[in-house]
Short mmCIF file of C-alpha atoms in Angstrom, two decimals:
data_model
loop_
_atom_site.label_atom_id
_atom_site.label_comp_id
_atom_site.label_asym_id
_atom_site.label_seq_id
_atom_site.Cartn_x
_atom_site.Cartn_y
_atom_site.Cartn_z
CA MET M 1078 58.60 43.97 36.70
CA PRO M 1079 57.90 40.43 38.05
CA GLY M 1080 54.88 41.11 39.40
CA ALA M 1081 53.33 42.52 36.23
CA ARG M 1082 54.46 39.48 34.20
CA ILE M 1083 52.54 37.16 36.55
CA ARG M 1084 49.42 39.00 36.35
CA LYS M 1085 49.51 38.48 32.67
CA GLN M 1086 50.06 35.07 32.14
CA PRO M 1087 46.54 33.63 33.07
CA ALA M 1088 44.92 35.26 29.78
CA LYS M 1089 47.13 32.65 27.84
CA GLY M 1090 47.49 29.79 29.95
CA PHE M 1091 44.67 29.94 31.99
CA ALA M 1092 42.39 30.85 29.82
CA LEU M 1093 39.42 28.28 29.31
CA LEU M 1094 39.62 27.62 32.98
CA PRO M 1095 36.95 28.60 35.57
CA PRO M 1096 38.09 31.78 37.34
CA SER M 1097 37.55 30.20 40.76
CA GLN M 1098 40.19 27.38 39.22
CA GLU M 1099 42.62 29.94 37.46
CA PHE M 1100 42.55 31.93 40.73
CA GLN M 1101 44.04 28.94 42.59
CA LEU M 1102 46.39 28.10 39.93
CA ARG M 1103 47.68 31.69 39.72
CA CYS M 1104 47.89 31.50 43.61
CA GLN M 1105 50.16 28.50 43.70
CA GLN M 1106 52.79 29.84 41.15
CA ILE M 1107 53.37 32.95 43.19
CA GLU M 1108 53.91 30.74 46.16
CA ASP M 1109 56.40 28.24 44.57
CA ARG M 1110 58.23 31.37 43.41
CA ILE M 1111 58.20 32.63 47.20
CA ALA M 1112 59.27 29.36 48.16
CA GLN M 1113 62.11 29.13 45.64
CA SER M 1114 63.69 32.34 46.54
CA LEU M 1115 63.16 31.50 50.29
CA ARG M 1116 65.59 28.31 49.62
CA ARG M 1117 68.00 30.29 48.36
CA ARG M 1118 69.07 31.50 52.16
CA SER M 1119 69.73 29.95 55.48
CA GLN M 1120 67.00 29.54 58.20
CA ALA M 1121 68.61 31.89 60.41
CA PHE M 1122 68.73 34.85 57.69
CA ILE M 1123 64.96 34.04 56.99
CA GLU M 1124 63.92 33.97 60.55
CA HIS M 1125 65.93 37.46 61.06
CA SER M 1126 64.25 38.95 58.52
CA ILE M 1127 60.90 38.17 59.50
CA ARG M 1128 61.95 39.50 63.39
CA THR M 1129 63.34 42.75 61.79
CA GLY M 1130 60.00 43.07 59.78
CA GLU M 1131 62.47 42.83 56.60
CA LEU M 1132 60.50 39.81 55.38
CA PRO M 1133 56.54 40.34 54.43
CA VAL M 1134 54.82 37.40 55.72
CA ASP M 1135 51.76 38.67 56.56
CA GLY M 1136 49.15 35.84 54.94
CA LEU M 1137 51.56 33.47 54.30
CA ARG M 1138 51.99 30.10 56.10
CA ILE M 1139 55.94 29.13 55.59
CA VAL M 1140 56.53 25.17 56.62
CA ARG M 1141 59.82 23.39 56.92
CA THR M 1142 59.61 20.18 55.16
CA GLU M 1143 62.67 17.68 53.77
CA HIS M 1144 62.22 19.08 50.41
CA GLY M 1145 63.16 22.50 51.97
CA VAL M 1146 60.83 25.65 52.67
CA GLN M 1147 57.22 25.22 51.20
CA VAL M 1148 54.85 28.35 51.39
CA TYR M 1149 50.94 28.41 51.44
CA ALA M 1150 48.63 31.69 50.66
CA ALA M 1151 46.20 31.57 53.67
CA CYS M 1152 43.59 33.65 51.85
CA ARG M 1153 42.76 30.65 48.98
CA ASN M 1154 38.93 30.54 49.49
CA ILE M 1155 37.76 33.58 48.17
CA ASP M 1156 34.51 33.65 45.70
CA GLU M 1157 34.42 37.66 44.68
CA ALA M 1158 36.45 38.07 41.42
CA ALA M 1159 37.43 41.63 42.95
CA GLN M 1160 38.73 40.42 45.90
CA ARG M 1161 40.73 37.19 44.33
CA GLU M 1162 42.59 40.27 42.13
CA VAL M 1163 43.42 42.23 45.64
CA GLN M 1164 44.99 38.87 46.71
CA ILE M 1165 46.74 38.30 43.60
CA ASP M 1166 48.01 42.13 43.60
CA LYS M 1167 49.19 41.11 48.07
CA LEU M 1168 50.71 38.36 46.59
CA THR M 1169 52.42 39.96 43.89
CA ALA M 1170 53.81 42.67 46.15
CA GLN M 1171 54.94 40.36 48.80
CA LEU M 1172 56.86 38.48 45.90
CA SER M 1173 58.48 41.16 44.70
CA VAL M 1174 60.00 42.63 48.08
CA ILE M 1175 60.90 39.13 49.14
CA GLU M 1176 62.70 38.03 45.67
CA LYS M 1177 64.78 41.29 46.21
CA LEU M 1178 65.77 40.70 49.40
CA MET M 1179 66.87 36.59 49.12
CA ALA M 1180 68.94 38.41 46.38
CA GLN M 1181 71.45 40.01 48.46
CA PRO M 1182 74.44 38.76 48.86
CA MET M 1183 75.67 36.02 51.16
CA ASN M 1184 78.77 36.26 53.21
CA ILE M 1185 81.51 32.96 53.62
CA LYS M 1186 79.07 31.42 56.53
CA GLU M 1187 76.22 31.31 54.98
CA TRP M 1188 76.93 30.47 51.27
CA LEU M 1189 78.84 27.34 53.21
CA HIS M 1190 75.55 26.58 54.91
CA VAL M 1191 73.54 26.41 52.15
CA SER M 1192 76.02 24.63 50.04
CA CYS M 1193 76.14 21.93 52.64
CA ARG M 1194 71.85 21.89 52.99
CA ARG M 1195 71.76 21.68 49.19
CA ARG M 1196 73.86 18.34 48.83
CA LEU M 1197 71.83 17.13 51.97
CA HIS M 1198 68.68 17.53 50.34
CA ARG M 1199 69.87 15.61 47.22
CA ALA M 1200 71.60 12.90 49.23
CA THR M 1201 68.56 12.00 50.84
CA LYS M 1202 65.99 12.20 47.59
CA ALA M 1203 68.93 9.76 46.03
CA GLY M 1204 67.27 7.01 48.71
CA ILE M 1205 70.56 6.15 49.97
CA VAL M 1206 69.77 3.95 53.12
CA LYS M 1207 70.44 0.44 51.42
CA HIS M 1208 74.19 1.37 51.14
CA PRO M 1209 76.59 1.62 54.27
CA LEU M 1210 78.99 4.03 52.76
CA MET M 1211 76.30 6.39 51.51
CA ARG M 1212 74.76 6.01 54.61
CA GLY M 1213 77.89 7.44 55.91
CA TYR M 1214 78.15 10.25 53.20
CA LEU M 1215 74.60 11.45 54.73
CA LYS M 1216 75.56 11.48 58.10
CA LEU M 1217 78.91 13.62 57.04
CA VAL M 1218 76.81 16.00 55.31
CA SER M 1219 74.00 16.31 57.64
CA HIS M 1220 76.89 16.95 60.34
CA CYS M 1221 78.22 19.62 57.61
CA THR M 1222 75.42 21.63 57.84
CA SER M 1223 74.45 21.36 61.19
CA TYR M 1224 78.14 22.55 62.02
CA SER M 1225 77.86 25.67 59.25
CA GLU M 1226 74.42 26.36 60.50
CA ALA M 1227 75.62 26.99 63.75
CA LEU M 1228 78.22 29.63 62.50
CA LEU M 1229 75.66 32.29 61.35
CA LYS M 1230 75.45 35.00 63.19
CA GLU M 1231 71.95 36.06 62.63
CA GLY M 1232 70.58 32.77 64.43
CA TYR M 1233 73.00 32.62 67.10
CA VAL M 1234 71.46 34.15 69.81
CA ALA M 1235 68.30 32.88 69.24
CA MET M 1236 69.72 29.58 68.82
CA ARG M 1237 71.38 29.27 72.43
CA VAL M 1238 68.06 29.95 73.60
CA ARG M 1239 66.16 27.43 72.07
CA ARG M 1240 69.37 24.95 72.93
CA GLN M 1241 68.54 26.21 76.95
CA ILE M 1242 64.92 26.03 77.02
CA ILE M 1243 65.46 22.36 75.59
CA GLY M 1244 67.82 21.45 78.18
CA VAL M 1245 65.75 23.15 80.65
CA LEU M 1246 62.49 20.68 79.69
CA LEU M 1247 64.58 17.62 79.02
CA ARG M 1248 66.39 17.70 82.09
CA GLU M 1249 69.58 17.93 80.07
CA PRO M 1250 72.97 20.30 79.97
CA GLU M 1251 73.24 23.03 77.03
CA ARG M 1252 75.95 20.92 75.54
CA ARG M 1253 74.40 17.59 75.37
CA VAL M 1254 71.33 19.22 73.76
CA ALA M 1255 73.72 20.94 71.12
CA ARG M 1256 74.58 17.05 70.64
CA LEU M 1257 71.20 16.07 70.15
CA LEU M 1258 70.52 18.40 67.80
CA VAL M 1259 73.34 17.81 65.40
CA GLN M 1260 72.55 14.17 65.89
CA GLN M 1261 68.45 14.67 65.43
CA HIS M 1262 69.66 16.53 62.02
CA HIS M 1263 71.09 13.27 60.49
CA MET M 1264 68.35 11.23 61.84
CA THR M 1265 65.35 13.20 60.12
CA ALA M 1266 67.04 12.96 56.91
CA PHE M 1267 67.88 9.18 57.56
CA PHE M 1268 64.36 8.56 58.39
CA TYR M 1269 63.05 10.64 55.25
CA CYS M 1270 65.57 8.25 52.84
CA TRP M 1271 63.72 5.64 54.49
CA ARG M 1272 60.28 7.65 53.53
CA LEU M 1273 61.30 7.94 50.02
CA ALA M 1274 62.48 4.01 49.71
CA HIS M 1275 58.97 3.04 50.82
CA TYR M 1276 57.40 5.14 48.25
CA GLN M 1277 59.25 3.43 45.40
CA ALA M 1278 58.61 -0.03 47.32
CA SER M 1279 55.48 -2.14 46.85
CA LYS M 1280 52.74 -2.33 49.42
CA THR M 1281 54.12 -5.85 50.79
CA ASP M 1282 58.03 -5.36 50.39
CA ASN M 1283 59.57 -7.86 52.77
CA ALA M 1284 62.91 -6.53 52.38
CA TYR M 1285 61.74 -3.06 54.11
CA LEU M 1286 59.20 -4.32 56.09
CA CYS M 1287 60.27 -7.38 57.86
CA ARG M 1288 63.18 -5.09 59.65
CA PHE M 1289 60.74 -4.09 62.38
CA VAL M 1290 61.13 -5.52 65.48
CA TRP M 1291 57.41 -5.64 66.50
CA PRO M 1292 56.64 -7.43 69.96
CA GLU M 1293 52.82 -6.65 70.33
CA GLU M 1294 52.54 -8.22 66.56
CA SER M 1295 50.49 -11.37 67.29
CA ALA M 1296 48.45 -9.67 70.04
CA TYR M 1297 47.72 -6.76 67.15
CA GLN M 1298 46.54 -9.49 64.78
CA ARG M 1299 44.22 -11.54 67.21
CA MET M 1300 42.81 -7.96 68.29
CA ILE M 1301 41.60 -6.71 64.82
CA HIS M 1302 40.80 -10.46 63.46
CA LYS M 1303 37.39 -10.44 61.97
CA ASN M 1304 36.77 -6.52 63.61
CA GLN M 1305 35.33 -4.50 60.77
CA GLU M 1306 35.48 -1.42 63.45
CA SER M 1307 36.62 1.67 62.33
CA ARG M 1308 40.28 2.67 64.40
CA VAL M 1309 42.44 5.54 64.38
CA LEU M 1310 45.88 4.74 64.44
CA VAL M 1311 48.25 7.59 65.70
CA THR M 1312 52.06 8.32 66.29
CA ILE M 1313 54.12 11.22 66.48
CA HIS M 1314 57.30 12.27 64.03
CA MET M 1315 59.61 9.96 65.32
CA GLY M 1316 61.52 7.03 63.78
CA ASP M 1317 60.32 5.33 60.47
CA PHE M 1318 56.68 5.95 60.89
CA VAL M 1319 55.92 5.69 57.16
CA GLY M 1320 57.16 2.27 57.58
CA ALA M 1321 55.66 1.30 60.77
CA MET M 1322 52.02 2.21 59.19
CA LYS M 1323 53.09 0.24 56.48
CA ARG M 1324 53.88 -2.53 58.51
CA ILE M 1325 50.92 -2.29 60.95
CA ALA M 1326 48.51 -2.00 57.42
CA MET M 1327 49.68 -5.43 56.12
CA HIS M 1328 47.45 -7.25 58.30
CA ALA M 1329 44.25 -5.09 57.40
CA SER M 1330 41.90 -7.08 55.38
CA PRO M 1331 41.67 -6.07 51.59
CA GLU M 1332 38.42 -4.28 52.09
CA ARG M 1333 39.67 -1.57 54.75
CA SER M 1334 40.28 1.51 53.64
CA VAL M 1335 42.78 4.26 54.96
CA ILE M 1336 42.95 7.75 55.14
CA THR M 1337 45.98 9.01 55.59
CA LEU M 1338 46.81 12.83 56.78
CA LYS M 1339 49.67 14.83 55.46
CA ARG M 1340 51.34 18.32 55.94
CA GLU M 1341 52.31 18.25 52.33
CA GLN M 1342 51.75 16.06 49.46
CA ASP M 1343 55.21 15.08 48.61
CA SER M 1344 54.52 12.20 46.38
CA THR M 1345 51.90 11.01 44.09
CA ALA M 1346 53.22 6.97 45.08
CA LEU M 1347 51.80 7.46 48.70
CA GLN M 1348 48.31 7.02 47.20
CA HIS M 1349 49.15 3.06 46.96
CA GLN M 1350 51.59 2.18 49.82
CA PHE M 1351 49.07 0.45 52.21
CA GLN M 1352 47.07 -2.78 52.18
CA GLY M 1353 44.06 -3.29 49.75
CA ASP M 1354 42.52 -2.50 46.61
CA ILE M 1355 43.12 0.48 44.17
CA GLY M 1356 41.56 3.63 45.38
CA GLN M 1357 41.14 2.26 49.30
CA HIS M 1358 44.02 4.69 50.14
CA HIS M 1359 42.80 8.45 50.63
CA VAL M 1360 45.63 11.13 51.33
CA LEU M 1361 44.43 14.06 52.53
CA LEU M 1362 46.07 17.26 53.43
CA HIS M 1363 45.90 19.37 56.74
CA GLY M 1364 43.53 22.46 56.20
CA GLN M 1365 42.40 20.93 52.75
CA TYR M 1366 39.73 18.26 53.50
CA ASP M 1367 36.32 18.06 55.23
CA PRO M 1368 36.20 16.69 58.89
CA VAL M 1369 32.66 15.72 57.84
CA GLN M 1370 33.47 13.27 55.86
CA ILE M 1371 36.45 11.33 57.62
CA VAL M 1372 33.64 11.00 60.28
CA ALA M 1373 31.02 9.77 58.14
CA ARG M 1374 33.72 7.08 56.70
CA LEU M 1375 34.68 6.49 60.02
CA ARG M 1376 30.90 5.88 61.36
CA LYS M 1377 30.65 3.43 58.46
CA GLY M 1378 33.31 0.96 60.08
CA ASN M 1379 36.18 -0.73 58.27
CA HIS M 1380 37.85 2.53 58.24
CA THR M 1381 41.76 3.11 59.37
CA LEU M 1382 42.54 6.63 59.82
CA ASN M 1383 46.47 7.08 59.97
CA ILE M 1384 47.21 10.25 61.67
CA LEU M 1385 50.04 12.23 63.76
CA PHE M 1386 49.22 14.09 66.48
CA ASP M 1387 52.18 15.81 67.27
CA LEU M 1388 51.21 19.39 65.44
CA CYS M 1389 50.78 22.71 67.36
CA ASP M 1390 48.53 25.72 66.13
CA ASP M 1391 49.85 25.94 62.23
CA PHE M 1392 48.02 22.84 61.53
CA GLY M 1393 43.87 23.45 63.09
CA GLU M 1394 42.59 24.23 66.20
CA THR M 1395 44.42 23.22 69.40
CA THR M 1396 43.64 22.76 72.54
CA GLU M 1397 45.70 23.59 76.35
CA VAL M 1398 47.52 21.16 77.53
CA ASP M 1399 50.24 19.93 79.94
CA PHE M 1400 53.30 19.14 78.19
CA PHE M 1401 56.98 18.47 79.84
CA GLY M 1402 55.44 20.18 82.94
CA TYR M 1403 53.94 23.03 80.98
CA ARG M 1404 51.15 24.78 79.26
CA ALA M 1405 50.95 24.12 75.60
CA ARG M 1406 48.96 23.70 72.42
CA PHE M 1407 48.41 20.18 70.75
CA VAL M 1408 46.01 20.22 67.81
CA LYS M 1409 42.72 18.63 68.95
CA GLY M 1410 41.82 16.94 65.71
CA PRO M 1411 42.74 13.65 66.13
CA ALA M 1412 40.70 13.64 69.00
CA LEU M 1413 37.75 15.00 67.80
CA LEU M 1414 37.80 12.74 64.83
CA ALA M 1415 38.05 9.61 67.00
CA ILE M 1416 35.48 10.72 69.05
CA MET M 1417 33.02 12.08 66.42
CA GLY M 1418 33.83 9.05 64.41
CA LYS M 1419 33.12 6.76 67.01
CA ALA M 1420 36.43 5.02 66.10
CA ARG M 1421 39.16 4.20 69.03
CA ILE M 1422 42.27 5.22 69.11
CA LEU M 1423 45.26 2.82 68.89
CA PRO M 1424 48.74 4.75 70.01
CA PHE M 1425 52.03 3.56 68.58
CA VAL M 1426 55.47 4.77 67.87
CA THR M 1427 58.67 3.67 66.47
CA PHE M 1428 62.25 4.09 66.90
CA GLU M 1429 65.83 2.77 65.92
CA GLN M 1430 67.65 1.56 68.52
CA CYS M 1431 71.03 -0.77 68.38
CA GLY M 1432 70.52 -0.88 64.55
CA SER M 1433 67.16 -2.21 64.57
CA SER M 1434 63.96 -0.47 64.15
CA PHE M 1435 61.22 -1.07 66.39
CA ILE M 1436 57.22 -0.61 66.91
CA GLU M 1437 56.04 -0.12 70.29
CA MET M 1438 52.29 -0.11 70.64
CA GLN M 1439 50.43 1.32 73.28
CA ALA M 1440 47.07 0.57 75.49
CA GLU M 1441 44.02 1.33 73.02
CA ILE M 1442 42.14 5.11 74.06
CA ASP M 1443 38.55 4.69 74.77
CA VAL M 1444 37.02 8.14 73.04
CA LYS M 1445 33.64 7.57 74.80
CA PRO M 1446 33.01 10.68 76.34
CA VAL M 1447 31.98 10.36 80.56
CA TYR M 1448 28.61 10.72 81.63
CA GLY M 1449 27.70 14.40 81.41
CA GLU M 1450 31.12 15.34 79.83
CA ARG M 1451 31.34 18.07 76.93
CA LEU M 1452 32.32 17.42 73.54
CA ASP M 1453 35.47 20.06 74.22
CA VAL M 1454 36.39 18.52 77.87
CA ALA M 1455 36.29 14.97 76.24
CA CYS M 1456 38.58 16.43 73.31
CA GLN M 1457 41.22 18.07 75.89
CA ARG M 1458 41.17 14.75 78.16
CA ILE M 1459 42.10 12.80 75.03
CA THR M 1460 44.51 15.06 73.34
CA GLN M 1461 46.23 15.06 77.31
CA GLN M 1462 46.57 11.62 76.94
CA LEU M 1463 48.20 11.58 73.70
CA ALA M 1464 50.76 14.65 74.92
CA LYS M 1465 51.95 12.42 77.93
CA LEU M 1466 52.90 9.44 75.97
CA ALA M 1467 54.48 12.14 73.29
CA GLU M 1468 56.39 13.39 76.46
CA ALA M 1469 57.96 10.18 77.20
CA TRP M 1470 58.63 9.15 73.95
CA ILE M 1471 60.42 12.20 73.33
CA ARG M 1472 62.24 11.53 76.79
CA ARG M 1473 63.41 8.14 75.47
CA PHE M 1474 64.68 9.04 72.13
CA PRO M 1475 65.00 12.84 71.62
CA ALA M 1476 67.13 13.01 68.78
CA GLN M 1477 64.94 10.86 66.69
CA TRP M 1478 61.66 13.24 67.36
CA LYS M 1479 61.52 15.47 64.07
CA PHE M 1480 60.31 18.62 65.81
CA LEU M 1481 62.85 18.66 68.50
CA PRO M 1482 64.29 21.95 67.70
CA GLU M 1483 60.95 23.21 67.40
CA LEU M 1484 60.24 22.35 71.33
CA PRO M 1485 59.77 25.77 72.71
CA LYS M 1486 57.21 26.83 70.22
CA TYR M 1487 54.65 24.17 71.69
CA LEU M 1488 54.44 26.43 74.95
CA ASP M 1489 52.68 29.07 75.24
CA SER M 1490 53.93 32.80 75.18
CA GLN M 1491 54.18 33.13 78.82
CA SER M 1492 55.55 29.74 79.57
CA LEU M 1493 58.35 30.27 77.06
CA ASN M 1494 58.86 34.22 78.29
CA PHE M 1495 59.11 32.95 81.89
CA ARG M 1496 61.35 29.70 81.00
CA SER M 1497 63.63 32.03 79.06
CA GLN M 1498 64.18 34.59 81.49
CA GLN M 1499 64.97 32.05 84.15
CA SER M 1500 67.42 30.14 81.79
CA VAL M 1501 69.53 33.62 80.82
CA ARG M 1502 69.43 34.13 84.65
CA GLY M 1503 70.92 30.76 85.57
#
């Protein structure tokens, strides 16, 4: 039985490790095997299995990334040995069910889609943005992946409702939204290729970074000249945001430290991507960092926090905002860290237009609370400002936003149900 093998392995491989570290590694092994199983099937099949209750996901966080599905167990911080064994047993049982479910035979449509998706992943990992012919191949494979996904029976109804909701929010007809989603699939893969290219390049590789058109560059240089105050650079998952952050960091002093918050640890090369001495760039993962330490660093001055704010409740506590005219939830971490760290917020967005990459800076956001304003109210007010910026950027370049297919998930359930019913009646 698969679960029995996993429980016996730590006796040999992890015998010399502390109990807490052994537990973490055993969890990691099971998480990796669950992720490998899920990657064999289409997203539509996985979502259908979750809706029908066949796929046991209680206590698991499943995240879609450019690498494919990533799985994280919710209960990692357990002190008691007995509770750790209970958690391992639970994960092992889930693994057994998931492996059997994912091993079921696929129909021809799902097989075609999974095959296209694998080719797309291989193409993005090859870092092919420098070769026009390979960029054409990337576009072809990404379009095939999108169209083959549309053929899957399990996700057809959900996909159509999603298109209708996005169409209402963007004020676009459903056919236009369908084309946008196909284009978005390609742009996400294209921007990920750029990210890998940045990881492989040096800190200040002009061949990559000087391609950005940045109208406010001189004004930004004047603003930060001899300024040792901490600042928070915020943007959304749009365009080549890694390259844009790297370009902006070129103007920072060598003594300045950079803190980057990420969804997943996808490359050790990221540790040395920004201006500054070795050890000056700290990469922290959502849910695995101490916010008090970040606040303390920001208050010391001479620190820059790079953070993306277009995340919902999978990545921390949220606050209610108005988003596309409806109630939605955004993470409040960026605003809260800036307020507590007494660091001004500098929003920017990057996008592709007419074959060029642009960086567009916005006016800085003052994080000082209004007199008598509670912390939670100040946090909500600033998060609302960020949400309005995100909405404006997404309306301009919807196909370049990584989470366009997930836009309905940002709305609260009542808004989502109301809009779905209205769209169906329409």
